[in-house]
Amino acid sequence: MPMSNVCEVLTLADICAYLKERDNYVVLTHTNPDGDTLGSAYGLKLGLKKLGKRVQVVCCDEIPHKYDYFIDDSECDFVPETVVAVDVADIKLLGDLYERFEGRIDLNIDHHVSNTHYANRLYLDADAAACAECVYEILDELGIEFDRDIANALYTGLSTDTGCFKYGNVTDRTHRIAAKLYRIGVDASEINRIMFDTKSKSRVQMEMMVLNSAEFHFEDRCMVMAITLDVQRKTGCSRSDMEGVPPMSRSVEGVLAGVTLKENREGEFKISLRTYAPLDASAICGKLGGGGHKAAAGCTVIGSLEEAKSAILAAVKEALEELDAGSDIT
Ligand SMILES: [Mn+2]
């Protein structure tokens, strides 16, 4: 096995020295790519290009067209030397690229508390609301002159991973970085219109069906929604149409845990969990082999819809019972 088990944890100075020294980068994103993994990857690509480096971004899945405004497909014809994964907490999240790159990730830039230290080098900032915050700090430390394209890529990461700057992961640093991107001329309102205020017709039809079959459990503290293959077929909704569903799962008053089950293929469900403190989504999904952040995490369960639902509901129930037991102590 070509696995190296040692993962060197890097400081900001270390990673900048490393990035300056190396060249011919391939930057990997996670499967089912979102605004943060893509914004981080292309922000890094555009930034490193300014240092004269050659960079290509590789994603195992098709990139949704809504991100076209920062996608840069130039300069892809070279032999990759340095492999970087961005916003990828676990090597399994590389999807089909997993086998090709196992044991060969030179550098991982991430902000997930659940990071599994699979890369040879890791720059991890679990206080960052988005991986794009980490990339901003790295490019800033490298002394790179930011332009509007870099700003648009990084802002997309910041905005999408914070639900348009309204989740609990937002800090003063998130806003400070956003402010700096405004100074560079980021197209913030247009980006947010595309990311948050635009829905396809099939998305609306899918939402109607999903809400129609929503369930409430544990004294209405847990809401469950399912996007079955049947719903996906009937509405023709795309992957990116389905991205906005998990945040809806905890939008009902009194709900502490929102569960979204998306049927990937017959007998396989991607579960997205959204919680409010003190419930810890990453810990709950960890019980089913997944992970993520305190308020947003995920896992994959093999089985029927009923089996997948029972598995995640059992884990949520346990967490709610711990919460109830804790609140009895005075
Ligand atoms: Mn992220």
mmCIF file of N, CA and C in Angstrom, residues 31-154:
data_model
loop_
_atom_site.group_PDB
_atom_site.id
_atom_site.type_symbol
_atom_site.label_atom_id
_atom_site.label_comp_id
_atom_site.label_asym_id
_atom_site.label_seq_id
_atom_site.Cartn_x
_atom_site.Cartn_y
_atom_site.Cartn_z
ATOM 1 N N THR A 31 -16.946 15.690 -4.028
ATOM 2 C CA THR A 31 -18.016 15.229 -4.886
ATOM 3 C C THR A 31 -19.250 16.125 -4.687
ATOM 4 N N ASN A 32 -20.131 16.153 -5.690
ATOM 5 C CA ASN A 32 -21.310 17.015 -5.614
ATOM 6 C C ASN A 32 -20.884 18.429 -5.206
ATOM 7 N N PRO A 33 -20.063 19.090 -6.020
ATOM 8 C CA PRO A 33 -19.350 20.300 -5.596
ATOM 9 C C PRO A 33 -20.289 21.457 -5.260
ATOM 10 N N ASP A 34 -19.942 22.171 -4.189
ATOM 11 C CA ASP A 34 -20.730 23.331 -3.769
ATOM 12 C C ASP A 34 -19.912 24.609 -3.974
ATOM 13 N N GLY A 35 -20.492 25.724 -3.571
ATOM 14 C CA GLY A 35 -19.847 27.016 -3.790
ATOM 15 C C GLY A 35 -18.525 27.153 -3.060
ATOM 16 N N ASP A 36 -18.400 26.489 -1.911
ATOM 17 C CA ASP A 36 -17.159 26.648 -1.150
ATOM 18 C C ASP A 36 -16.007 25.840 -1.740
ATOM 19 N N THR A 37 -16.257 24.569 -2.061
ATOM 20 C CA THR A 37 -15.150 23.771 -2.606
ATOM 21 C C THR A 37 -14.721 24.342 -3.961
ATOM 22 N N LEU A 38 -15.697 24.802 -4.770
ATOM 23 C CA LEU A 38 -15.360 25.358 -6.087
ATOM 24 C C LEU A 38 -14.738 26.751 -5.962
ATOM 25 N N GLY A 39 -15.318 27.587 -5.109
ATOM 26 C CA GLY A 39 -14.772 28.936 -4.912
ATOM 27 C C GLY A 39 -13.352 28.873 -4.364
ATOM 28 N N SER A 40 -13.122 27.934 -3.462
ATOM 29 C CA SER A 40 -11.777 27.768 -2.890
ATOM 30 C C SER A 40 -10.797 27.272 -3.951
ATOM 31 N N ALA A 41 -11.230 26.284 -4.737
ATOM 32 C CA ALA A 41 -10.350 25.702 -5.752
ATOM 33 C C ALA A 41 -9.979 26.741 -6.815
ATOM 34 N N TYR A 42 -10.996 27.447 -7.345
ATOM 35 C CA TYR A 42 -10.703 28.429 -8.392
ATOM 36 C C TYR A 42 -10.043 29.685 -7.834
ATOM 37 N N GLY A 43 -10.370 30.066 -6.611
ATOM 38 C CA GLY A 43 -9.671 31.185 -5.967
ATOM 39 C C GLY A 43 -8.190 30.861 -5.844
ATOM 40 N N LEU A 44 -7.899 29.619 -5.412
ATOM 41 C CA LEU A 44 -6.508 29.189 -5.272
ATOM 42 C C LEU A 44 -5.819 29.129 -6.634
ATOM 43 N N LYS A 45 -6.528 28.598 -7.626
ATOM 44 C CA LYS A 45 -5.950 28.513 -8.966
ATOM 45 C C LYS A 45 -5.590 29.906 -9.494
ATOM 46 N N LEU A 46 -6.557 30.818 -9.421
ATOM 47 C CA LEU A 46 -6.322 32.166 -9.956
ATOM 48 C C LEU A 46 -5.198 32.865 -9.192
ATOM 49 N N GLY A 47 -5.143 32.613 -7.887
ATOM 50 C CA GLY A 47 -4.093 33.225 -7.070
ATOM 51 C C GLY A 47 -2.719 32.661 -7.402
ATOM 52 N N LEU A 48 -2.620 31.340 -7.477
ATOM 53 C CA LEU A 48 -1.318 30.718 -7.755
ATOM 54 C C LEU A 48 -0.822 31.070 -9.155
ATOM 55 N N LYS A 49 -1.770 31.253 -10.094
ATOM 56 C CA LYS A 49 -1.368 31.661 -11.449
ATOM 57 C C LYS A 49 -0.630 32.989 -11.422
ATOM 58 N N LYS A 50 -1.029 33.839 -10.461
ATOM 59 C CA LYS A 50 -0.350 35.138 -10.359
ATOM 60 C C LYS A 50 1.086 34.995 -9.872
ATOM 61 N N LEU A 51 1.399 33.830 -9.288
ATOM 62 C CA LEU A 51 2.791 33.556 -8.903
ATOM 63 C C LEU A 51 3.527 32.839 -10.033
ATOM 64 N N GLY A 52 2.851 32.716 -11.191
ATOM 65 C CA GLY A 52 3.476 32.043 -12.335
ATOM 66 C C GLY A 52 3.348 30.524 -12.294
ATOM 67 N N LYS A 53 2.493 30.018 -11.380
ATOM 68 C CA LYS A 53 2.344 28.562 -11.270
ATOM 69 C C LYS A 53 1.331 28.048 -12.289
ATOM 70 N N ARG A 54 1.457 26.753 -12.595
ATOM 71 C CA ARG A 54 0.473 26.115 -13.460
ATOM 72 C C ARG A 54 -0.494 25.302 -12.588
ATOM 73 N N VAL A 55 -1.769 25.506 -12.845
ATOM 74 C CA VAL A 55 -2.780 24.921 -11.963
ATOM 75 C C VAL A 55 -3.965 24.416 -12.778
ATOM 76 N N GLN A 56 -4.447 23.213 -12.456
ATOM 77 C CA GLN A 56 -5.726 22.769 -13.003
ATOM 78 C C GLN A 56 -6.608 22.312 -11.855
ATOM 79 N N VAL A 57 -7.917 22.504 -12.038
ATOM 80 C CA VAL A 57 -8.882 22.066 -11.037
ATOM 81 C C VAL A 57 -9.561 20.814 -11.575
ATOM 82 N N VAL A 58 -9.679 19.802 -10.732
ATOM 83 C CA VAL A 58 -10.327 18.563 -11.151
ATOM 84 C C VAL A 58 -11.443 18.226 -10.169
ATOM 85 N N CYS A 59 -12.612 17.929 -10.739
ATOM 86 C CA CYS A 59 -13.754 17.557 -9.913
ATOM 87 C C CYS A 59 -14.354 16.284 -10.498
ATOM 88 N N CYS A 60 -14.748 15.355 -9.646
ATOM 89 C CA CYS A 60 -15.255 14.078 -10.174
ATOM 90 C C CYS A 60 -16.658 14.237 -10.760
ATOM 91 N N ASP A 61 -17.347 15.287 -10.387
ATOM 92 C CA ASP A 61 -18.704 15.497 -10.891
ATOM 93 C C ASP A 61 -18.763 16.723 -11.785
ATOM 94 N N GLU A 62 -19.827 16.800 -12.547
ATOM 95 C CA GLU A 62 -20.031 17.950 -13.419
ATOM 96 C C GLU A 62 -20.264 19.202 -12.555
ATOM 97 N N ILE A 63 -19.695 20.316 -12.997
ATOM 98 C CA ILE A 63 -19.844 21.560 -12.229
ATOM 99 C C ILE A 63 -21.118 22.274 -12.688
ATOM 100 N N PRO A 64 -22.037 22.561 -11.769
ATOM 101 C CA PRO A 64 -23.278 23.241 -12.163
ATOM 102 C C PRO A 64 -22.995 24.594 -12.841
ATOM 103 N N HIS A 65 -23.806 24.915 -13.848
ATOM 104 C CA HIS A 65 -23.559 26.129 -14.636
ATOM 105 C C HIS A 65 -23.665 27.422 -13.852
ATOM 106 N N LYS A 66 -24.352 27.378 -12.734
ATOM 107 C CA LYS A 66 -24.511 28.634 -11.989
ATOM 108 C C LYS A 66 -23.173 29.189 -11.480
ATOM 109 N N TYR A 67 -22.128 28.357 -11.480
ATOM 110 C CA TYR A 67 -20.821 28.837 -11.025
ATOM 111 C C TYR A 67 -19.945 29.336 -12.173
ATOM 112 N N ASP A 68 -20.503 29.367 -13.388
ATOM 113 C CA ASP A 68 -19.695 29.718 -14.568
ATOM 114 C C ASP A 68 -18.894 31.015 -14.416
ATOM 115 N N TYR A 69 -19.419 31.976 -13.626
ATOM 116 C CA TYR A 69 -18.772 33.300 -13.576
ATOM 117 C C TYR A 69 -17.365 33.282 -12.985
ATOM 118 N N PHE A 70 -16.979 32.226 -12.282
ATOM 119 C CA PHE A 70 -15.577 32.215 -11.826
ATOM 120 C C PHE A 70 -14.784 31.006 -12.320
ATOM 121 N N ILE A 71 -15.399 30.176 -13.156
ATOM 122 C CA ILE A 71 -14.687 28.998 -13.652
ATOM 123 C C ILE A 71 -13.631 29.426 -14.670
ATOM 124 N N ASP A 72 -12.406 28.981 -14.437
ATOM 125 C CA ASP A 72 -11.294 29.336 -15.320
ATOM 126 C C ASP A 72 -10.671 28.038 -15.819
ATOM 127 N N ASP A 73 -10.865 27.746 -17.089
ATOM 128 C CA ASP A 73 -10.404 26.461 -17.613
ATOM 129 C C ASP A 73 -9.116 26.560 -18.416
ATOM 130 N N SER A 74 -8.394 27.651 -18.228
ATOM 131 C CA SER A 74 -7.160 27.821 -18.984
ATOM 132 C C SER A 74 -6.052 26.902 -18.454
ATOM 133 N N GLU A 75 -5.051 26.685 -19.288
ATOM 134 C CA GLU A 75 -3.806 26.042 -18.854
ATOM 135 C C GLU A 75 -3.996 24.699 -18.166
ATOM 136 N N CYS A 76 -4.573 23.745 -18.852
ATOM 137 C CA CYS A 76 -4.763 22.436 -18.216
ATOM 138 C C CYS A 76 -3.828 21.379 -18.777
ATOM 139 N N ASP A 77 -2.964 21.779 -19.704
ATOM 140 C CA ASP A 77 -2.166 20.797 -20.424
ATOM 141 C C ASP A 77 -0.747 20.674 -19.857
ATOM 142 N N PHE A 78 -0.615 20.036 -18.713
ATOM 143 C CA PHE A 78 0.710 19.807 -18.133
ATOM 144 C C PHE A 78 0.620 18.588 -17.226
ATOM 145 N N VAL A 79 1.775 18.066 -16.874
ATOM 146 C CA VAL A 79 1.786 16.881 -16.008
ATOM 147 C C VAL A 79 1.722 17.328 -14.548
ATOM 148 N N PRO A 80 0.693 16.930 -13.837
ATOM 149 C CA PRO A 80 0.543 17.380 -12.454
ATOM 150 C C PRO A 80 1.648 16.836 -11.557
ATOM 151 N N GLU A 81 2.114 17.688 -10.649
ATOM 152 C CA GLU A 81 3.141 17.268 -9.686
ATOM 153 C C GLU A 81 2.653 17.359 -8.250
ATOM 154 N N THR A 82 1.873 18.394 -7.980
ATOM 155 C CA THR A 82 1.471 18.639 -6.597
ATOM 156 C C THR A 82 -0.048 18.556 -6.487
ATOM 157 N N VAL A 83 -0.521 17.655 -5.649
ATOM 158 C CA VAL A 83 -1.964 17.418 -5.532
ATOM 159 C C VAL A 83 -2.493 18.096 -4.269
ATOM 160 N N VAL A 84 -3.472 18.977 -4.460
ATOM 161 C CA VAL A 84 -4.057 19.718 -3.341
ATOM 162 C C VAL A 84 -5.552 19.426 -3.288
ATOM 163 N N ALA A 85 -6.087 19.126 -2.117
ATOM 164 C CA ALA A 85 -7.534 18.958 -1.968
ATOM 165 C C ALA A 85 -8.062 20.107 -1.126
ATOM 166 N N VAL A 86 -9.153 20.742 -1.583
ATOM 167 C CA VAL A 86 -9.704 21.876 -0.836
ATOM 168 C C VAL A 86 -11.132 21.596 -0.379
ATOM 169 N N ASP A 87 -11.402 21.866 0.890
ATOM 170 C CA ASP A 87 -12.744 21.685 1.471
ATOM 171 C C ASP A 87 -13.153 20.203 1.456
ATOM 172 N N VAL A 88 -12.178 19.327 1.444
ATOM 173 C CA VAL A 88 -12.447 17.881 1.402
ATOM 174 C C VAL A 88 -12.032 17.288 2.752
ATOM 175 N N ALA A 89 -13.005 16.978 3.604
ATOM 176 C CA ALA A 89 -12.717 16.548 4.980
ATOM 177 C C ALA A 89 -12.224 15.110 5.048
ATOM 178 N N ASP A 90 -12.660 14.306 4.074
ATOM 179 C CA ASP A 90 -12.361 12.872 4.102
ATOM 180 C C ASP A 90 -12.056 12.453 2.671
ATOM 181 N N ILE A 91 -11.049 11.630 2.491
ATOM 182 C CA ILE A 91 -10.652 11.251 1.126
ATOM 183 C C ILE A 91 -11.796 10.575 0.373
ATOM 184 N N LYS A 92 -12.716 9.947 1.100
ATOM 185 C CA LYS A 92 -13.862 9.311 0.445
ATOM 186 C C LYS A 92 -14.725 10.331 -0.303
ATOM 187 N N LEU A 93 -14.650 11.601 0.136
ATOM 188 C CA LEU A 93 -15.456 12.641 -0.515
ATOM 189 C C LEU A 93 -14.907 13.047 -1.879
ATOM 190 N N LEU A 94 -13.791 12.435 -2.279
ATOM 191 C CA LEU A 94 -13.293 12.676 -3.642
ATOM 192 C C LEU A 94 -14.103 11.884 -4.668
ATOM 193 N N GLY A 95 -14.998 11.042 -4.202
ATOM 194 C CA GLY A 95 -15.844 10.281 -5.124
ATOM 195 C C GLY A 95 -15.011 9.360 -5.995
ATOM 196 N N ASP A 96 -15.248 9.444 -7.302
ATOM 197 C CA ASP A 96 -14.557 8.552 -8.236
ATOM 198 C C ASP A 96 -13.047 8.780 -8.293
ATOM 199 N N LEU A 97 -12.584 9.920 -7.777
ATOM 200 C CA LEU A 97 -11.143 10.216 -7.819
ATOM 201 C C LEU A 97 -10.391 9.576 -6.660
ATOM 202 N N TYR A 98 -11.144 9.008 -5.743
ATOM 203 C CA TYR A 98 -10.591 8.458 -4.501
ATOM 204 C C TYR A 98 -9.446 7.479 -4.762
ATOM 205 N N GLU A 99 -9.703 6.479 -5.618
ATOM 206 C CA GLU A 99 -8.680 5.450 -5.833
ATOM 207 C C GLU A 99 -7.443 6.005 -6.523
ATOM 208 N N ARG A 100 -7.692 6.936 -7.460
ATOM 209 C CA ARG A 100 -6.577 7.499 -8.220
ATOM 210 C C ARG A 100 -5.634 8.290 -7.315
ATOM 211 N N PHE A 101 -6.172 8.916 -6.289
ATOM 212 C CA PHE A 101 -5.347 9.816 -5.486
ATOM 213 C C PHE A 101 -5.075 9.322 -4.063
ATOM 214 N N GLU A 102 -5.549 8.153 -3.725
ATOM 215 C CA GLU A 102 -5.344 7.656 -2.373
ATOM 216 C C GLU A 102 -3.852 7.596 -2.039
ATOM 217 N N GLY A 103 -3.466 8.197 -0.920
ATOM 218 C CA GLY A 103 -2.069 8.214 -0.500
ATOM 219 C C GLY A 103 -1.218 9.203 -1.279
ATOM 220 N N ARG A 104 -1.838 9.944 -2.210
ATOM 221 C CA ARG A 104 -1.069 10.849 -3.077
ATOM 222 C C ARG A 104 -1.471 12.308 -2.930
ATOM 223 N N ILE A 105 -2.245 12.623 -1.895
ATOM 224 C CA ILE A 105 -2.625 14.022 -1.693
ATOM 225 C C ILE A 105 -1.492 14.706 -0.930
ATOM 226 N N ASP A 106 -0.824 15.643 -1.602
ATOM 227 C CA ASP A 106 0.302 16.317 -0.966
ATOM 228 C C ASP A 106 -0.155 17.321 0.078
ATOM 229 N N LEU A 107 -1.294 17.953 -0.198
ATOM 230 C CA LEU A 107 -1.718 19.054 0.676
ATOM 231 C C LEU A 107 -3.237 19.106 0.739
ATOM 232 N N ASN A 108 -3.751 19.328 1.943
ATOM 233 C CA ASN A 108 -5.186 19.448 2.148
ATOM 234 C C ASN A 108 -5.436 20.784 2.862
ATOM 235 N N ILE A 109 -6.274 21.618 2.256
ATOM 236 C CA ILE A 109 -6.666 22.884 2.887
ATOM 237 C C ILE A 109 -8.127 22.722 3.279
ATOM 238 N N ASP A 110 -8.437 22.866 4.575
ATOM 239 C CA ASP A 110 -9.795 22.536 4.998
ATOM 240 C C ASP A 110 -10.218 23.306 6.245
ATOM 241 N N HIS A 111 -11.534 23.259 6.492
ATOM 242 C CA HIS A 111 -12.076 23.910 7.692
ATOM 243 C C HIS A 111 -13.053 23.006 8.449
ATOM 244 N N HIS A 112 -13.041 21.703 8.145
ATOM 245 C CA HIS A 112 -13.959 20.781 8.828
ATOM 246 C C HIS A 112 -13.330 20.216 10.093
ATOM 247 N N VAL A 113 -14.042 20.336 11.190
ATOM 248 C CA VAL A 113 -13.534 19.820 12.469
ATOM 249 C C VAL A 113 -13.353 18.304 12.388
ATOM 250 N N SER A 114 -14.101 17.649 11.490
ATOM 251 C CA SER A 114 -14.046 16.195 11.368
ATOM 252 C C SER A 114 -12.956 15.712 10.406
ATOM 253 N N ASN A 115 -12.067 16.604 9.969
ATOM 254 C CA ASN A 115 -11.043 16.212 8.982
ATOM 255 C C ASN A 115 -10.278 14.961 9.437
ATOM 256 N N THR A 116 -10.088 14.032 8.507
ATOM 257 C CA THR A 116 -9.499 12.729 8.877
ATOM 258 C C THR A 116 -7.983 12.652 8.671
ATOM 259 N N HIS A 117 -7.350 13.776 8.385
ATOM 260 C CA HIS A 117 -5.875 13.815 8.268
ATOM 261 C C HIS A 117 -5.354 12.780 7.256
ATOM 262 N N TYR A 118 -6.027 12.681 6.107
ATOM 263 C CA TYR A 118 -5.657 11.681 5.104
ATOM 264 C C TYR A 118 -4.516 12.148 4.200
ATOM 265 N N ALA A 119 -4.241 13.451 4.192
ATOM 266 C CA ALA A 119 -3.234 13.985 3.267
ATOM 267 C C ALA A 119 -1.850 13.972 3.913
ATOM 268 N N ASN A 120 -0.815 14.170 3.109
ATOM 269 C CA ASN A 120 0.538 14.215 3.665
ATOM 270 C C ASN A 120 0.781 15.495 4.458
ATOM 271 N N ARG A 121 0.081 16.562 4.052
ATOM 272 C CA ARG A 121 0.182 17.839 4.765
ATOM 273 C C ARG A 121 -1.210 18.424 4.885
ATOM 274 N N LEU A 122 -1.465 19.053 6.029
ATOM 275 C CA LEU A 122 -2.808 19.603 6.268
ATOM 276 C C LEU A 122 -2.726 21.016 6.813
ATOM 277 N N TYR A 123 -3.471 21.925 6.156
ATOM 278 C CA TYR A 123 -3.682 23.246 6.744
ATOM 279 C C TYR A 123 -5.149 23.290 7.128
ATOM 280 N N LEU A 124 -5.425 23.247 8.422
ATOM 281 C CA LEU A 124 -6.801 23.149 8.908
ATOM 282 C C LEU A 124 -7.118 24.332 9.809
ATOM 283 N N ASP A 125 -8.196 25.025 9.492
ATOM 284 C CA ASP A 125 -8.673 26.080 10.382
ATOM 285 C C ASP A 125 -10.152 25.837 10.632
ATOM 286 N N ALA A 126 -10.432 25.147 11.736
ATOM 287 C CA ALA A 126 -11.815 24.746 12.023
ATOM 288 C C ALA A 126 -12.670 25.931 12.478
ATOM 289 N N ASP A 127 -12.042 27.099 12.725
ATOM 290 C CA ASP A 127 -12.825 28.292 13.071
ATOM 291 C C ASP A 127 -13.272 29.055 11.830
ATOM 292 N N ALA A 128 -12.746 28.680 10.697
ATOM 293 C CA ALA A 128 -13.122 29.361 9.448
ATOM 294 C C ALA A 128 -14.531 28.928 9.052
ATOM 295 N N ALA A 129 -15.365 29.897 8.714
ATOM 296 C CA ALA A 129 -16.742 29.582 8.317
ATOM 297 C C ALA A 129 -16.760 28.867 6.976
ATOM 298 N N ALA A 130 -15.772 29.152 6.142
ATOM 299 C CA ALA A 130 -15.691 28.538 4.807
ATOM 300 C C ALA A 130 -14.229 28.242 4.522
ATOM 301 N N CYS A 131 -13.993 27.249 3.693
ATOM 302 C CA CYS A 131 -12.624 26.973 3.266
ATOM 303 C C CYS A 131 -12.065 28.187 2.521
ATOM 304 N N ALA A 132 -12.967 28.933 1.881
ATOM 305 C CA ALA A 132 -12.552 30.143 1.158
ATOM 306 C C ALA A 132 -11.887 31.156 2.089
ATOM 307 N N GLU A 133 -12.241 31.135 3.388
ATOM 308 C CA GLU A 133 -11.546 32.011 4.347
ATOM 309 C C GLU A 133 -10.080 31.600 4.447
ATOM 310 N N CYS A 134 -9.842 30.286 4.499
ATOM 311 C CA CYS A 134 -8.457 29.783 4.575
ATOM 312 C C CYS A 134 -7.691 30.191 3.319
ATOM 313 N N VAL A 135 -8.329 30.011 2.158
ATOM 314 C CA VAL A 135 -7.650 30.340 0.894
ATOM 315 C C VAL A 135 -7.360 31.838 0.837
ATOM 316 N N TYR A 136 -8.309 32.660 1.301
ATOM 317 C CA TYR A 136 -8.071 34.106 1.334
ATOM 318 C C TYR A 136 -6.813 34.410 2.152
ATOM 319 N N GLU A 137 -6.744 33.829 3.349
ATOM 320 C CA GLU A 137 -5.613 34.131 4.238
ATOM 321 C C GLU A 137 -4.290 33.673 3.633
ATOM 322 N N ILE A 138 -4.325 32.529 2.948
ATOM 323 C CA ILE A 138 -3.104 32.018 2.312
ATOM 324 C C ILE A 138 -2.657 32.959 1.188
ATOM 325 N N LEU A 139 -3.597 33.339 0.320
ATOM 326 C CA LEU A 139 -3.241 34.218 -0.810
ATOM 327 C C LEU A 139 -2.780 35.585 -0.305
ATOM 328 N N ASP A 140 -3.410 36.056 0.760
ATOM 329 C CA ASP A 140 -3.044 37.340 1.346
ATOM 330 C C ASP A 140 -1.621 37.268 1.909
ATOM 331 N N GLU A 141 -1.340 36.185 2.612
ATOM 332 C CA GLU A 141 0.002 35.978 3.196
ATOM 333 C C GLU A 141 1.051 35.844 2.091
ATOM 334 N N LEU A 142 0.657 35.264 0.966
ATOM 335 C CA LEU A 142 1.578 35.127 -0.169
ATOM 336 C C LEU A 142 1.805 36.468 -0.882
ATOM 337 N N GLY A 143 1.034 37.474 -0.484
ATOM 338 C CA GLY A 143 1.201 38.799 -1.078
ATOM 339 C C GLY A 143 0.603 38.935 -2.464
ATOM 340 N N ILE A 144 -0.352 38.077 -2.783
ATOM 341 C CA ILE A 144 -0.953 38.104 -4.114
ATOM 342 C C ILE A 144 -1.910 39.287 -4.258
ATOM 343 N N GLU A 145 -1.849 39.899 -5.428
ATOM 344 C CA GLU A 145 -2.757 41.027 -5.682
ATOM 345 C C GLU A 145 -4.109 40.467 -6.107
ATOM 346 N N PHE A 146 -5.121 40.675 -5.283
ATOM 347 C CA PHE A 146 -6.450 40.138 -5.578
ATOM 348 C C PHE A 146 -7.092 40.908 -6.730
ATOM 349 N N ASP A 147 -7.805 40.190 -7.580
ATOM 350 C CA ASP A 147 -8.596 40.870 -8.605
ATOM 351 C C ASP A 147 -10.057 40.445 -8.461
ATOM 352 N N ARG A 148 -10.903 40.952 -9.348
ATOM 353 C CA ARG A 148 -12.326 40.710 -9.201
ATOM 354 C C ARG A 148 -12.689 39.228 -9.370
ATOM 355 N N ASP A 149 -11.991 38.515 -10.244
ATOM 356 C CA ASP A 149 -12.289 37.090 -10.432
ATOM 357 C C ASP A 149 -11.979 36.287 -9.165
ATOM 358 N N ILE A 150 -10.842 36.583 -8.555
ATOM 359 C CA ILE A 150 -10.499 35.899 -7.304
ATOM 360 C C ILE A 150 -11.540 36.256 -6.240
ATOM 361 N N ALA A 151 -11.892 37.541 -6.187
ATOM 362 C CA ALA A 151 -12.867 38.002 -5.190
ATOM 363 C C ALA A 151 -14.200 37.284 -5.379
ATOM 364 N N ASN A 152 -14.648 37.146 -6.626
ATOM 365 C CA ASN A 152 -15.934 36.484 -6.889
ATOM 366 C C ASN A 152 -15.897 35.010 -6.479
ATOM 367 N N ALA A 153 -14.778 34.348 -6.747
ATOM 368 C CA ALA A 153 -14.661 32.934 -6.369
ATOM 369 C C ALA A 153 -14.691 32.783 -4.849
ATOM 370 N N LEU A 154 -13.872 33.574 -4.160
ATOM 371 C CA LEU A 154 -13.786 33.427 -2.702
ATOM 372 C C LEU A 154 -15.076 33.880 -2.017
#
